Amino acid sequence: MSKFYEKVTYRDVEEDIKSQKSVDKWIFRLLLIAIGFMPLIVMASVIEVQSPLITNIETLSSGVKGDLFTQYKALVLLVITFLASLLFLAKILFMNGEIRKTKLNYAVGAFAVVIVLSTVFSPNISIALHGQFSRADGAISWICYLALFFIAMNIEYPKNVINKILYSLYPFIIINFFVITVNFYGKDLLQNTWVQKFVSVFLPDGATISEGSELIGTLNQWNYMSGMFSIMTLLFLACAIIDNSNVKRFINIVIALISMVIMLMAMSANGFFTFVCITPLLIWLAIKSQNKKKTFLIIVIFYSMTACFVHFLSLKDPKVWDESIGFFLPINNPYEIEESVETSIENMNLEIFSLWNIDKASAAKEAFELPVLPEAKWGPGTGRIYIWEKTLELVQDRPFLGYGLDTLVYQFPHNHIDARGNLNEVTIVDKPHNIYVGVIYGTGILGLIAFLVIILISLKSTIREILKFNMSSNIVVALCIAWLAFLIQALFNDTSIGITGPLFAIGGIMLGVLYKKNEMTV
């Protein structure tokens, strides 16, 4: 009889292990959809916005508003998170699954609790819950990011996990390369009838794409395109350096170059800044590699090609230079045509004439003086420093739990007199252009502490893996590079479902692989 029970127990354990592996495979497939498919979604939607303010400013007012890039990404993110959570809970509750014991679990849980509390006590609860209609970056999305991150670091992966992640990203990169290239050379795909019909499939009868809408890629905005494709560039370039297969190296360097071109055409300096910051780590990987000549040749070829791309793209639009190499060099843009002497003199005469007229008017009306307005211009960091200062001033009034995520547009002092001198006229600020500033604004000091603990714990594993790298190491080092790039571009960029969702999934996968690797070496 005792032998019978031993056989049954052994059989149950064996079946649990098989079930766990099956569940992990399905969760991994869901993560791949979040990484490769979700950022591709561009579908028009209409939503009824209830603004907490009464104003005649269209951006801040209530009404029916349209969106191309956010609502369906948010829906897919929610569905993926729900399904992955159900599978993960089934694994833990019914298949004898285990959660890895790490301090990161407590940090993730604490941050989730603070997000909930900040939403409950937010002055704008509904906005803090869902986020702005054009961003959907409220508490629901952040809970999804954390859930995917947590689940991803607590499942097992196949040996070719990194290659599958790279394969899932090919369509995303190639499609965006086509879309942004067409846009860069003056043709917006959104003006094509078949594209409008495709993205309008789920629009209600009578709703159409509004004039002025533009398709630069499958992400919302230039800054997002630049930040995301700097990450893609570094991910594939790292794989080209690390991989032993010449065929895979060639494919990865080609995809890295395509990603670099996309980043340059996005014309936002945060991507190139991230690329430059990570470059020393790529050189470190080359130094630690066994075939140093081949890996350094890859780096030289890539950077030479990048310089060529900057040159040829700058001939078409000089801003490419300003937002890449020119960002670091205190010299005039060599691709801008200098103003002729005659035009300069003419402009100078016009300025003198206008000043003379102003002086005459002032002399005639000495009793009335207009306030002195700052010169309309962009402040440091294209106004980012000003936005950060004003946002942090707001935090002083609600320091512990903040205002709720993604509610900045309803609290920022848009009509402050200094806005003209920092934001080039009065600009409606709807995001802080910095993930860390966004977290402290939305969730207060408590949320920022929990978030930074998550970042620091993940950085400890990430940097350690990079520093001890050798060619026998797992290619997971490439994911470490991508995660670091995400955290650096976060200094000048905001969260976005198309970036934050995939990168939190990648970060969780990276930690899951590293934890498993450490368990096997213990």
Coordinates of C-alpha atoms in Angstrom, one line a residue:
M1 CA 0.0 0.0 0.0
S2 CA 2.8 2.4 0.8
K3 CA 4.3 1.9 -2.6
F4 CA 1.0 2.7 -4.2
Y5 CA 0.9 6.1 -2.5
E6 CA 4.5 6.8 -3.5
K7 CA 3.6 6.1 -7.1
V8 CA 0.6 8.4 -7.0
T9 CA 2.6 11.2 -5.3
Y10 CA 5.4 10.9 -7.8
R11 CA 2.9 10.9 -10.7
D12 CA 1.1 14.1 -9.3
V13 CA 4.4 15.9 -9.0
E14 CA 5.4 14.9 -12.5
E15 CA 2.1 16.1 -13.9
D16 CA 2.3 19.4 -11.9
I17 CA 5.7 20.0 -13.5
K18 CA 4.3 19.3 -17.0
S19 CA 1.4 21.6 -16.3
Q20 CA 3.6 24.4 -15.1
K21 CA 5.7 24.2 -18.2
S22 CA 2.6 24.3 -20.4
V23 CA 1.3 27.3 -18.5
D24 CA 4.7 29.1 -18.7
K25 CA 4.7 28.6 -22.5
W26 CA 1.3 30.2 -22.8
I27 CA 2.3 33.1 -20.6
F28 CA 5.4 33.6 -22.6
R29 CA 3.4 33.7 -25.8
L30 CA 1.2 36.4 -24.2
L31 CA 4.3 38.4 -23.3
L32 CA 5.6 38.1 -26.9
I33 CA 2.2 39.6 -28.1
A34 CA 2.7 42.5 -25.6
I35 CA 6.3 43.0 -26.8
G36 CA 5.9 42.7 -30.6
F37 CA 2.2 43.1 -31.5
M38 CA 0.8 45.6 -29.0
P39 CA 3.1 48.6 -30.1
L40 CA 1.9 48.0 -33.7
I41 CA -1.8 48.8 -33.0
V42 CA -3.1 51.9 -34.7
M43 CA -6.9 52.1 -34.7
A44 CA -9.1 55.1 -34.5
S45 CA -11.5 55.4 -31.6
V46 CA -14.0 58.0 -30.2
I47 CA -14.4 58.6 -26.5
E48 CA -16.5 60.9 -24.4
V49 CA -14.2 63.0 -22.3
Q50 CA -15.5 64.5 -19.0
S51 CA -13.0 67.3 -18.1
P52 CA -12.8 68.3 -14.4
L53 CA -12.3 71.9 -15.6
I54 CA -14.7 74.5 -17.2
T55 CA -12.6 76.2 -19.9
N56 CA -12.6 77.3 -23.5
I57 CA -9.3 75.7 -24.1
E58 CA -10.1 72.7 -26.4
T59 CA -7.4 70.4 -25.0
L60 CA -8.8 70.8 -21.5
S61 CA -12.5 70.9 -22.3
S62 CA -15.1 68.1 -22.2
G63 CA -16.5 66.6 -25.4
V64 CA -16.2 63.8 -27.9
K65 CA -12.6 63.3 -28.8
G66 CA -10.7 61.0 -31.1
D67 CA -7.6 58.9 -30.7
L68 CA -5.4 56.8 -33.0
F69 CA -2.7 55.3 -30.9
T70 CA -3.9 54.6 -27.4
Q71 CA -7.3 53.1 -26.7
Y72 CA -6.9 49.8 -28.5
K73 CA -3.3 49.4 -27.2
A74 CA -4.7 49.9 -23.7
L75 CA -7.4 47.3 -24.4
V76 CA -4.9 44.7 -25.6
L77 CA -2.7 45.4 -22.6
L78 CA -5.6 44.9 -20.3
V79 CA -6.6 41.6 -22.0
I80 CA -3.1 40.3 -22.0
T81 CA -2.6 41.1 -18.4
F82 CA -5.9 39.5 -17.4
L83 CA -5.2 36.3 -19.2
A84 CA -1.6 36.1 -18.0
S85 CA -2.7 36.7 -14.4
L86 CA -5.3 34.0 -14.6
L87 CA -2.8 31.5 -15.9
F88 CA -0.2 32.5 -13.3
L89 CA -2.7 32.2 -10.5
A90 CA -3.8 28.8 -11.7
K91 CA -0.2 27.7 -11.8
I92 CA 0.4 28.9 -8.2
L93 CA -2.9 27.6 -6.7
F94 CA -3.5 24.4 -8.6
M95 CA -0.2 23.2 -10.0
N96 CA 2.1 23.7 -7.0
G97 CA 3.8 26.6 -8.7
E98 CA 6.2 28.8 -6.7
I99 CA 7.0 32.5 -6.6
R100 CA 10.7 33.3 -6.5
K101 CA 11.8 34.8 -3.2
T102 CA 13.3 38.2 -3.8
K103 CA 13.0 41.6 -2.3
L104 CA 11.7 42.8 -5.6
N105 CA 8.3 41.2 -4.8
Y106 CA 7.8 43.5 -1.8
A107 CA 8.8 46.6 -3.9
V108 CA 6.4 45.7 -6.7
G109 CA 3.6 45.1 -4.2
A110 CA 4.3 48.3 -2.3
F111 CA 4.3 50.4 -5.5
A112 CA 1.0 48.8 -6.6
V113 CA -0.6 49.7 -3.2
V114 CA 0.7 53.3 -3.4
I115 CA -0.8 53.6 -6.9
V116 CA -4.1 52.5 -5.6
L117 CA -4.0 54.9 -2.7
S118 CA -2.9 57.8 -4.9
T119 CA -5.8 57.1 -7.2
V120 CA -8.4 56.9 -4.4
F121 CA -7.2 60.2 -2.9
S122 CA -6.6 62.0 -6.2
P123 CA -8.4 65.3 -6.9
N124 CA -9.4 63.8 -10.3
I125 CA -10.1 60.1 -9.5
S126 CA -11.6 59.1 -12.9
I127 CA -8.6 60.7 -14.8
A128 CA -6.1 59.1 -12.4
L129 CA -7.8 55.7 -12.9
H130 CA -7.9 55.7 -16.7
G131 CA -5.4 58.4 -17.6
Q132 CA -5.9 61.0 -20.4
F133 CA -7.9 59.9 -23.4
S134 CA -4.9 60.3 -25.6
R135 CA -2.4 58.5 -23.3
A136 CA -4.4 56.0 -21.1
D137 CA -1.5 56.0 -18.7
G138 CA -3.4 56.0 -15.4
A139 CA -3.5 53.5 -12.6
I140 CA -5.0 50.7 -14.6
S141 CA -2.1 50.7 -17.1
W142 CA 0.5 51.0 -14.4
I143 CA -1.0 48.0 -12.5
C144 CA -0.8 46.1 -15.8
Y145 CA 2.9 47.1 -16.3
L146 CA 3.7 45.8 -12.8
A147 CA 1.7 42.7 -13.2
L148 CA 3.4 41.7 -16.4
F149 CA 6.8 42.6 -14.9
F150 CA 6.1 40.4 -11.8
I151 CA 4.7 37.5 -13.8
A152 CA 7.5 37.6 -16.3
M153 CA 10.2 37.2 -13.6
N154 CA 8.4 34.2 -12.0
I155 CA 8.1 31.8 -15.0
E156 CA 10.5 29.5 -16.8
Y157 CA 11.7 30.2 -20.4
P158 CA 13.0 28.1 -23.3
K159 CA 16.7 28.3 -24.2
N160 CA 16.0 30.4 -27.3
V161 CA 13.9 33.0 -25.4
I162 CA 16.0 35.9 -26.6
N163 CA 15.8 34.9 -30.2
K164 CA 12.0 34.6 -29.9
I165 CA 11.9 38.2 -28.5
L166 CA 14.0 39.4 -31.4
Y167 CA 11.8 37.6 -34.0
S168 CA 8.6 39.2 -32.4
L169 CA 10.1 42.7 -32.9
Y170 CA 11.0 42.3 -36.6
P171 CA 7.5 43.3 -37.9
F172 CA 7.3 46.3 -35.5
I173 CA 10.7 47.6 -36.7
I174 CA 10.2 47.0 -40.4
I175 CA 6.6 48.5 -40.5
N176 CA 7.7 51.6 -38.6
F177 CA 10.7 52.0 -40.9
F178 CA 8.4 52.1 -43.9
V179 CA 5.9 54.5 -42.3
I180 CA 8.4 57.0 -40.9
T181 CA 10.5 57.0 -44.1
V182 CA 7.5 57.8 -46.2
N183 CA 6.6 60.6 -43.7
F184 CA 10.1 62.0 -43.7
Y185 CA 10.1 62.4 -47.4
G186 CA 6.9 64.3 -47.4
K187 CA 4.1 61.8 -47.9
D188 CA 1.8 61.0 -45.0
L189 CA 0.3 57.5 -45.2
L190 CA -2.7 58.6 -43.2
Q191 CA -3.9 60.6 -46.3
N192 CA -4.2 57.4 -48.3
T193 CA -7.8 56.2 -48.6
W194 CA -7.0 52.5 -47.8
V195 CA -5.0 53.4 -44.7
Q196 CA -7.9 55.6 -43.4
K197 CA -10.4 52.8 -44.0
F198 CA -8.1 50.3 -42.2
V199 CA -7.6 52.4 -39.1
S200 CA -11.3 53.5 -39.1
V201 CA -12.8 50.0 -39.0
F202 CA -14.1 50.3 -35.4
L203 CA -15.2 54.0 -35.7
P204 CA -19.0 54.6 -35.2
D205 CA -21.0 55.7 -38.3
G206 CA -20.4 59.3 -39.2
A207 CA -17.0 59.6 -37.5
T208 CA -14.0 60.3 -39.6
I209 CA -10.3 61.0 -39.3
S210 CA -9.9 64.7 -38.6
E211 CA -7.8 67.0 -40.7
G212 CA -4.3 67.5 -39.5
S213 CA -3.9 63.9 -38.2
E214 CA -0.5 62.5 -39.1
L215 CA 1.0 59.0 -39.1
I216 CA 4.7 59.1 -38.2
G217 CA 4.8 55.6 -36.9
T218 CA 2.8 53.2 -34.7
L219 CA 3.7 55.2 -31.6
N220 CA 2.0 58.4 -30.5
Q221 CA 4.7 61.0 -31.0
W222 CA 8.3 61.8 -32.2
N223 CA 9.7 61.6 -28.7
Y224 CA 8.3 58.1 -28.2
M225 CA 9.6 57.0 -31.6
S226 CA 13.1 58.2 -30.8
G227 CA 13.2 56.7 -27.3
M228 CA 11.8 53.3 -28.4
F229 CA 14.0 52.9 -31.4
S230 CA 17.1 53.9 -29.5
I231 CA 16.3 50.9 -27.3
M232 CA 15.7 48.7 -30.4
T233 CA 19.0 49.9 -31.9
L234 CA 21.0 49.0 -28.7
L235 CA 19.2 45.6 -28.2
F236 CA 20.0 44.4 -31.7
L237 CA 23.5 45.9 -31.8
A238 CA 24.3 44.1 -28.5
C239 CA 23.0 40.9 -30.0
A240 CA 25.2 41.4 -33.0
I241 CA 28.2 41.8 -30.7
I242 CA 27.4 38.8 -28.5
D243 CA 26.0 36.2 -30.9
N244 CA 28.5 33.6 -32.2
S245 CA 26.5 32.9 -35.4
N246 CA 27.7 35.0 -38.3
V247 CA 24.3 34.8 -40.0
K248 CA 22.5 36.0 -36.8
R249 CA 25.2 38.7 -36.4
F250 CA 24.5 40.0 -39.9
I251 CA 20.7 40.0 -39.5
N252 CA 21.0 41.8 -36.1
I253 CA 23.3 44.5 -37.3
V254 CA 21.0 45.2 -40.3
I255 CA 18.0 45.5 -38.0
A256 CA 20.0 47.7 -35.6
L257 CA 20.9 50.0 -38.6
I258 CA 17.2 50.2 -39.6
S259 CA 16.3 51.0 -36.0
M260 CA 19.0 53.7 -36.0
V261 CA 17.6 55.3 -39.2
I262 CA 14.1 55.4 -37.6
M263 CA 15.5 57.0 -34.5
L264 CA 17.3 59.7 -36.5
M265 CA 14.2 60.4 -38.6
A266 CA 12.2 60.8 -35.4
M267 CA 14.4 63.9 -34.8
S268 CA 14.3 63.9 -31.0
A269 CA 17.5 64.1 -29.0
N270 CA 16.5 61.7 -26.2
G271 CA 17.1 58.7 -28.4
F272 CA 20.5 59.7 -29.6
F273 CA 21.5 60.7 -26.0
T274 CA 20.5 57.3 -24.8
F275 CA 22.5 55.7 -27.6
V276 CA 25.7 57.6 -26.6
C277 CA 25.3 56.8 -22.9
I278 CA 25.1 53.1 -23.6
T279 CA 28.0 53.1 -26.1
P280 CA 30.7 52.5 -23.4
L281 CA 28.9 49.3 -22.3
L282 CA 28.9 48.0 -25.9
I283 CA 32.7 48.7 -26.1
W284 CA 33.0 46.8 -22.8
L285 CA 31.2 43.8 -24.3
A286 CA 33.5 43.9 -27.3
I287 CA 36.6 44.0 -25.0
K288 CA 35.4 41.0 -23.0
S289 CA 34.5 39.0 -26.2
Q290 CA 36.8 36.2 -27.4
N291 CA 37.0 37.4 -31.0
K292 CA 37.8 41.1 -30.3
K293 CA 38.7 41.9 -33.9
K294 CA 35.3 40.7 -35.2
T295 CA 33.3 42.5 -32.5
F296 CA 35.2 45.8 -32.9
L297 CA 34.8 45.5 -36.6
I298 CA 31.1 45.3 -36.1
I299 CA 31.1 48.4 -33.9
V300 CA 33.3 50.4 -36.4
I301 CA 31.0 49.4 -39.3
F302 CA 27.9 50.3 -37.3
Y303 CA 29.1 53.7 -36.2
S304 CA 30.5 54.6 -39.6
M305 CA 27.2 53.8 -41.2
T306 CA 25.4 55.8 -38.6
A307 CA 27.6 58.8 -39.4
C308 CA 26.7 58.4 -43.1
F309 CA 23.0 58.2 -42.2
V310 CA 23.3 61.4 -40.2
H311 CA 24.9 63.1 -43.2
F312 CA 22.4 62.1 -45.8
L313 CA 19.3 62.6 -43.7
S314 CA 20.6 66.0 -42.6
L315 CA 20.8 67.1 -46.2
K316 CA 17.1 66.5 -46.4
D317 CA 16.3 68.0 -43.0
P318 CA 19.0 69.9 -41.0
K319 CA 17.1 69.1 -37.7
V320 CA 18.5 65.6 -37.9
W321 CA 21.9 67.0 -37.2
D322 CA 20.6 69.2 -34.3
E323 CA 18.9 66.2 -32.7
S324 CA 21.8 63.8 -33.0
I325 CA 25.5 64.7 -33.3
G326 CA 24.8 68.5 -33.1
F327 CA 23.2 68.0 -29.7
F328 CA 26.7 67.3 -28.3
L329 CA 28.7 69.8 -30.3
P330 CA 28.7 73.6 -29.6
I331 CA 28.9 74.6 -33.2
N332 CA 26.5 75.9 -35.8
N333 CA 24.6 73.4 -37.9
P334 CA 26.7 72.9 -41.1
Y335 CA 23.6 71.8 -43.0
E336 CA 21.6 75.0 -42.5
I337 CA 21.8 77.6 -45.2
E338 CA 23.1 80.8 -43.8
E339 CA 20.9 83.9 -44.2
S340 CA 22.2 86.2 -46.9
V341 CA 23.7 89.6 -46.0
E342 CA 20.9 91.5 -47.8
T343 CA 18.2 89.6 -46.0
S344 CA 19.9 90.2 -42.7
I345 CA 20.1 93.9 -43.3
E346 CA 16.5 94.0 -44.4
N347 CA 15.3 92.2 -41.3
M348 CA 17.4 94.5 -39.2
N349 CA 15.7 97.6 -40.8
L350 CA 12.3 96.0 -40.1
E351 CA 13.2 95.5 -36.5
I352 CA 14.4 99.1 -36.1
F353 CA 11.3 100.4 -37.8
S354 CA 9.0 98.3 -35.5
L355 CA 10.9 99.5 -32.5
W356 CA 10.6 103.1 -33.6
N357 CA 6.8 102.7 -34.0
I358 CA 6.6 101.2 -30.5
D359 CA 8.5 104.1 -29.1
K360 CA 6.2 106.5 -30.8
A361 CA 3.1 104.7 -29.5
S362 CA 4.6 104.6 -26.0
A363 CA 5.4 108.3 -26.1
A364 CA 1.8 109.1 -27.1
K365 CA 0.4 106.9 -24.4
E366 CA 2.7 107.4 -21.4
A367 CA -0.1 106.9 -19.0
F368 CA -0.6 103.2 -20.1
E369 CA 2.2 100.7 -19.8
L370 CA 1.9 97.1 -21.0
P371 CA 3.5 94.4 -18.8
V372 CA 6.9 93.3 -20.1
L373 CA 6.5 89.7 -21.5
P374 CA 9.5 87.4 -21.7
E375 CA 10.8 86.7 -25.2
A376 CA 9.0 83.8 -26.8
K377 CA 11.6 80.9 -26.9
W378 CA 12.3 77.4 -25.8
G379 CA 13.9 77.0 -22.4
P380 CA 16.7 74.4 -21.7
G381 CA 15.9 70.9 -22.9
T382 CA 13.1 72.2 -25.1
G383 CA 11.3 73.5 -22.0
R384 CA 11.8 70.3 -20.0
I385 CA 13.7 72.0 -17.2
Y386 CA 10.8 74.5 -16.8
I387 CA 8.2 71.7 -16.8
W388 CA 10.1 69.7 -14.2
E389 CA 10.5 72.8 -11.9
K390 CA 6.8 73.7 -12.1
T391 CA 5.7 70.0 -11.6
L392 CA 7.9 69.6 -8.6
E393 CA 6.5 72.8 -7.1
L394 CA 3.0 71.2 -7.4
V395 CA 4.3 68.1 -5.6
Q396 CA 5.1 70.3 -2.5
D397 CA 1.3 70.7 -1.9
R398 CA 0.7 66.9 -2.0
P399 CA 4.0 65.3 -1.2
F400 CA 3.1 61.8 0.0
L401 CA 0.6 60.4 -2.5
G402 CA 0.7 63.0 -5.3
Y403 CA -2.2 63.9 -7.6
G404 CA -2.9 60.6 -9.3
L405 CA -1.1 59.3 -12.4
D406 CA -1.5 61.1 -15.8
T407 CA -3.5 64.1 -14.3
L408 CA -0.8 66.8 -14.9
V409 CA -2.6 68.5 -17.7
Y410 CA -5.4 69.6 -15.2
Q411 CA -3.0 70.9 -12.5
F412 CA -0.1 72.5 -14.4
P413 CA 0.0 76.3 -14.4
H414 CA -0.4 76.8 -18.2
N415 CA -0.9 80.5 -18.1
H416 CA 2.1 81.4 -15.9
I417 CA 4.0 84.4 -17.3
D418 CA 7.3 82.4 -17.5
A419 CA 5.7 79.8 -19.8
R420 CA 6.3 82.2 -22.8
G421 CA 10.0 82.3 -22.2
N422 CA 10.4 78.5 -21.7
L423 CA 7.7 76.9 -23.9
N424 CA 7.8 79.2 -26.9
E425 CA 4.4 80.9 -26.3
V426 CA 1.8 79.4 -24.0
T427 CA 1.8 75.6 -24.4
I428 CA -0.6 73.1 -22.8
V429 CA 1.6 70.8 -20.8
D430 CA 0.0 67.3 -20.6
K431 CA 3.0 65.3 -19.4
P432 CA 6.2 65.9 -17.5
H433 CA 8.7 64.5 -20.2
N434 CA 10.4 62.4 -17.4
I435 CA 9.1 59.1 -16.1
Y436 CA 10.6 59.7 -12.6
V437 CA 9.1 63.2 -12.3
G438 CA 5.8 61.7 -13.5
V439 CA 5.9 59.1 -10.8
I440 CA 6.6 61.5 -8.0
Y441 CA 3.9 63.8 -9.3
G442 CA 1.3 61.0 -9.7
T443 CA 2.1 58.9 -6.6
G444 CA 4.2 61.2 -4.3
I445 CA 7.3 60.5 -2.4
L446 CA 6.1 57.1 -1.3
G447 CA 5.5 56.0 -4.9
L448 CA 8.8 57.3 -6.1
I449 CA 10.7 55.4 -3.3
A450 CA 8.9 52.1 -4.2
F451 CA 9.6 52.7 -7.9
L452 CA 13.3 53.5 -7.3
V453 CA 13.7 50.4 -5.2
I454 CA 12.4 48.3 -8.2
I455 CA 14.8 50.1 -10.5
L456 CA 17.8 49.8 -8.1
I457 CA 17.2 46.0 -7.5
S458 CA 16.9 45.4 -11.2
L459 CA 20.0 47.5 -11.9
K460 CA 22.0 45.5 -9.4
S461 CA 21.4 42.3 -11.4
T462 CA 21.7 44.0 -14.7
I463 CA 25.0 45.7 -14.2
R464 CA 26.5 42.7 -12.5
E465 CA 25.6 40.5 -15.5
I466 CA 27.2 43.1 -17.9
L467 CA 30.4 43.5 -15.9
K468 CA 31.1 39.7 -15.6
F469 CA 30.2 39.1 -19.3
N470 CA 32.1 36.6 -21.3
M471 CA 31.3 34.7 -24.5
S472 CA 30.1 31.8 -22.5
S473 CA 27.5 34.0 -20.8
N474 CA 23.9 33.9 -21.8
I475 CA 22.7 36.3 -24.5
V476 CA 20.4 37.7 -21.8
V477 CA 23.0 40.5 -21.6
A478 CA 21.4 42.0 -24.6
L479 CA 18.1 42.4 -22.6
C480 CA 20.2 44.0 -19.8
I481 CA 21.4 46.6 -22.3
A482 CA 17.8 47.2 -23.5
W483 CA 16.5 47.6 -19.9
L484 CA 19.3 50.1 -19.1
A485 CA 18.5 52.1 -22.3
F486 CA 14.8 52.2 -21.3
L487 CA 15.8 53.7 -17.9
I488 CA 18.1 56.3 -19.4
Q489 CA 15.6 57.5 -22.1
A490 CA 13.1 57.7 -19.2
L491 CA 15.0 60.8 -18.0
F492 CA 13.6 62.8 -21.0
N493 CA 10.6 60.8 -22.0
D494 CA 7.2 59.8 -20.6
T495 CA 5.5 56.4 -20.1
S496 CA 3.5 55.2 -23.1
I497 CA 1.7 51.9 -23.5
G498 CA 3.6 51.2 -26.7
I499 CA 6.9 51.5 -24.9
T500 CA 6.4 50.9 -21.2
G501 CA 4.3 47.8 -21.6
P502 CA 6.8 45.9 -23.8
L503 CA 9.8 47.1 -21.8
F504 CA 8.4 46.1 -18.5
A505 CA 7.7 42.6 -20.0
I506 CA 11.3 42.5 -21.3
G507 CA 12.6 43.6 -17.9
G508 CA 10.7 40.9 -16.2
I509 CA 11.9 38.3 -18.7
M510 CA 15.5 39.5 -18.1
L511 CA 15.2 39.1 -14.4
G512 CA 13.5 35.7 -14.7
V513 CA 16.3 34.3 -16.9
L514 CA 19.0 35.8 -14.5
Y515 CA 17.3 34.4 -11.4
K516 CA 17.1 31.0 -13.0
K517 CA 20.7 31.2 -14.1
N518 CA 21.8 32.1 -10.6
E519 CA 19.7 29.2 -9.1
M520 CA 21.5 26.7 -11.4
T521 CA 25.0 28.0 -10.4
V522 CA 24.3 27.9 -6.7

